[in-house]
């Protein structure tokens, strides 16, 4: 019997698909993975052979193939829609193709068998599969449903920075880092009526000299009737809070190039001179700049600017500027980068900075310094890697090279007079064979210092001998909690591992237990591992180890390749050491929590969080011709992702997200969620996948997937939380009671930032910066957008 063209094409296509799946399945099986892909490939090859022979049994065999695939998928992932769909998104359309008249008639040519008789088994298999897929589409496997209590917890709170309810005078509104506003004009009932109130364009967009990490991450502050914010290139703007019109701007003329590992400004700080204030020498505070803005600049400067005029404060530092490179030992441009706003007390300006990651064992000191807030005079230094932590530099002595730094904004309790530093690591991050006990003692730790003297009050280490860049990524949040011992002033520290450490901020004692647990061993040659790590009992980190069934892909083909990659990598759970083989790091280097932190409602005693689950791969690279021990020239990569040289260490390292060949995550979704934590019970109340595929799919379909996210949440007394940081161009309002989306609006660019809110002339505004993120890959822009209820 002569075959039709449709049947011939189908024979070839099925044979190719079957061969690919069978061969890939054999590779996977050799690595210790599932043998199902061999079975599937064999079934498709048999179908192709029967089609070649002109046998209608091909339809019956493929009915079995479809049902067996369905059974395997249900066994591995249940009714979880996205991984279920990925297992059937090729096989199911193949079944539908076999049911088309062109194929069936080609098989039944010159035969008396009816279409219905020949196709009935396959139609039954398709119908069963369709029912399962529909059920999966409406399943909620990853939702935790709960409701926050309607009444307040009535726990008395310590006072942070005194300010009007309508202001937002610090990065986290106050230096408690809560990202909570007492404003309540916007509620769950009326949030649907939010609309754009004004839009401001900074005019500061991408330049040819930008590094890959050029990002618009700013959270504006609001004082009286003015917003203050900095752009990617640290241009400072003062904006009318009601209209969004520019009042003035100040350009620090940042000196930068493509090698800068960061090009961002997360915010600025504000200080107001009080009556009778004196400087560190006892003299009356300078008359200039009674209200000043402190601007961190990525080339290693801190600039004080008059809040009213935008002119530098002549009495501060060198005509308004501090050179933060003094005493660092290594002063290469872009190696020491202040990216986050400093802490400000009535007397002291506390300055820390990012230090280049994974470039070399010889990088600038991570020293944290306290300066006179009026004059810029150095008052104290805290050098985490020095034997004498508070030793000051001299003409022949600099701060400790490569000592752990603190790159994100710290928090401050004015009553306890303590500043709380989330610490980074001794460089490089991924190899620690060169670290001595002094380099290790405060790495990846939360450290409390006396703000007037820089003397350490206490410290708590969240990761021992950190080989994964699991430093503390976000500003800690201060809140007073009701405990069995009464009301305790607490500090909450989110981490990249998904653990939230809850401590008494007076002494560093744990409130939520964090027992030490044994972790995987077997470090790279010349390195070592800590035998145990602390695991907080308040965590978003999944306890179960990842398996091949957790691998995902846009199709069954790249899902198979993800499974192969998974089995090729070393993975024994959290804290599996980096390796020459390549290690799967989960939670990944980007972190379950990043610089956006959490939002804490001290009245309801809840925290709003946006944990993210994205594995990374960390592969050590031996030295060789293309990976020299020392640089031939100063050439940092300008990114934290990709091949990092780690000069001075025995290896370089390749760091990248664990992605399929078509650049979708190999871990099945959801990757991003929104959640609420009950701070009375330390339990998750609700958690839901968040973010849709509208802006990343071929068709703009707003189907919730739970997409990658980067930024922080805002919460309010009105019972509404806001978030913008998805790999999607949107701002959404959430009901804090349930996590239900109340309102959303599209944004013109990526908003990997943390929104803020304020009130002026009786109207509440919510503001977000939308300018995109270089390495995250979102659309760039220069937008600052304010929303308010319809008037």
GROMACS .gro file of N, CA and C in nm, residues 17-31 34 37-38 557 560-561 563-564:
model
   69
   17UNK      N    1   1.216   1.171   1.693
   17UNK     CA    2   1.181   1.199   1.833
   17UNK      C    3   1.210   1.078   1.920
   18UNK      N    4   1.173   0.961   1.870
   18UNK     CA    5   1.197   0.839   1.947
   18UNK      C    6   1.345   0.814   1.970
   19UNK      N    7   1.426   0.835   1.864
   19UNK     CA    8   1.570   0.815   1.878
   19UNK      C    9   1.631   0.912   1.979
   20UNK      N   10   1.590   1.041   1.973
   20UNK     CA   11   1.643   1.141   2.066
   20UNK      C   12   1.608   1.105   2.209
   21UNK      N   13   1.483   1.068   2.232
   21UNK     CA   14   1.442   1.037   2.369
   21UNK      C   15   1.506   0.908   2.419
   22UNK      N   16   1.516   0.809   2.331
   22UNK     CA   17   1.577   0.683   2.374
   22UNK      C   18   1.726   0.701   2.402
   23UNK      N   19   1.796   0.774   2.314
   23UNK     CA   20   1.939   0.796   2.335
   23UNK      C   21   1.964   0.881   2.459
   24UNK      N   22   1.887   0.990   2.472
   24UNK     CA   23   1.900   1.073   2.592
   24UNK      C   24   1.862   0.996   2.717
   25UNK      N   25   1.760   0.912   2.705
   25UNK     CA   26   1.719   0.830   2.819
   25UNK      C   27   1.827   0.731   2.860
   26UNK      N   28   1.896   0.675   2.762
   26UNK     CA   29   2.005   0.583   2.794
   26UNK      C   30   2.118   0.656   2.867
   27UNK      N   31   2.150   0.777   2.821
   27UNK     CA   32   2.252   0.859   2.887
   27UNK      C   33   2.210   0.886   3.032
   28UNK      N   34   2.084   0.924   3.050
   28UNK     CA   35   2.033   0.953   3.184
   28UNK      C   36   2.038   0.828   3.273
   29UNK      N   37   2.001   0.715   3.217
   29UNK     CA   38   2.001   0.591   3.295
   29UNK      C   39   2.142   0.553   3.340
   30UNK      N   40   2.240   0.575   3.254
   30UNK     CA   41   2.379   0.547   3.291
   30UNK      C   42   2.421   0.634   3.408
   31UNK      N   43   2.369   0.757   3.414
   31UNK     CA   44   2.402   0.849   3.522
   31UNK      C   45   2.324   0.819   3.650
   34UNK      N   46   1.615   0.828   3.582
   34UNK     CA   47   1.497   0.751   3.542
   34UNK      C   48   1.519   0.680   3.409
   37UNK      N   49   1.256   0.751   2.998
   37UNK     CA   50   1.275   0.810   2.865
   37UNK      C   51   1.317   0.703   2.763
   38UNK      N   52   1.385   0.599   2.808
   38UNK     CA   53   1.416   0.488   2.718
   38UNK      C   54   1.287   0.419   2.675
  557UNK      N   55   1.209   1.756   2.591
  557UNK     CA   56   1.348   1.743   2.549
  557UNK      C   57   1.442   1.817   2.643
  560UNK      N   58   1.453   1.659   2.978
  560UNK     CA   59   1.545   1.545   2.980
  560UNK      C   60   1.689   1.592   2.995
  561UNK      N   61   1.726   1.697   2.922
  561UNK     CA   62   1.862   1.750   2.933
  561UNK      C   63   1.887   1.807   3.072
  563UNK      N   64   1.756   1.693   3.345
  563UNK     CA   65   1.776   1.576   3.431
  563UNK      C   66   1.917   1.520   3.414
  564UNK      N   67   1.965   1.521   3.291
  564UNK     CA   68   2.102   1.475   3.267
  564UNK      C   69   2.201   1.566   3.339
   0.00000   0.00000   0.00000
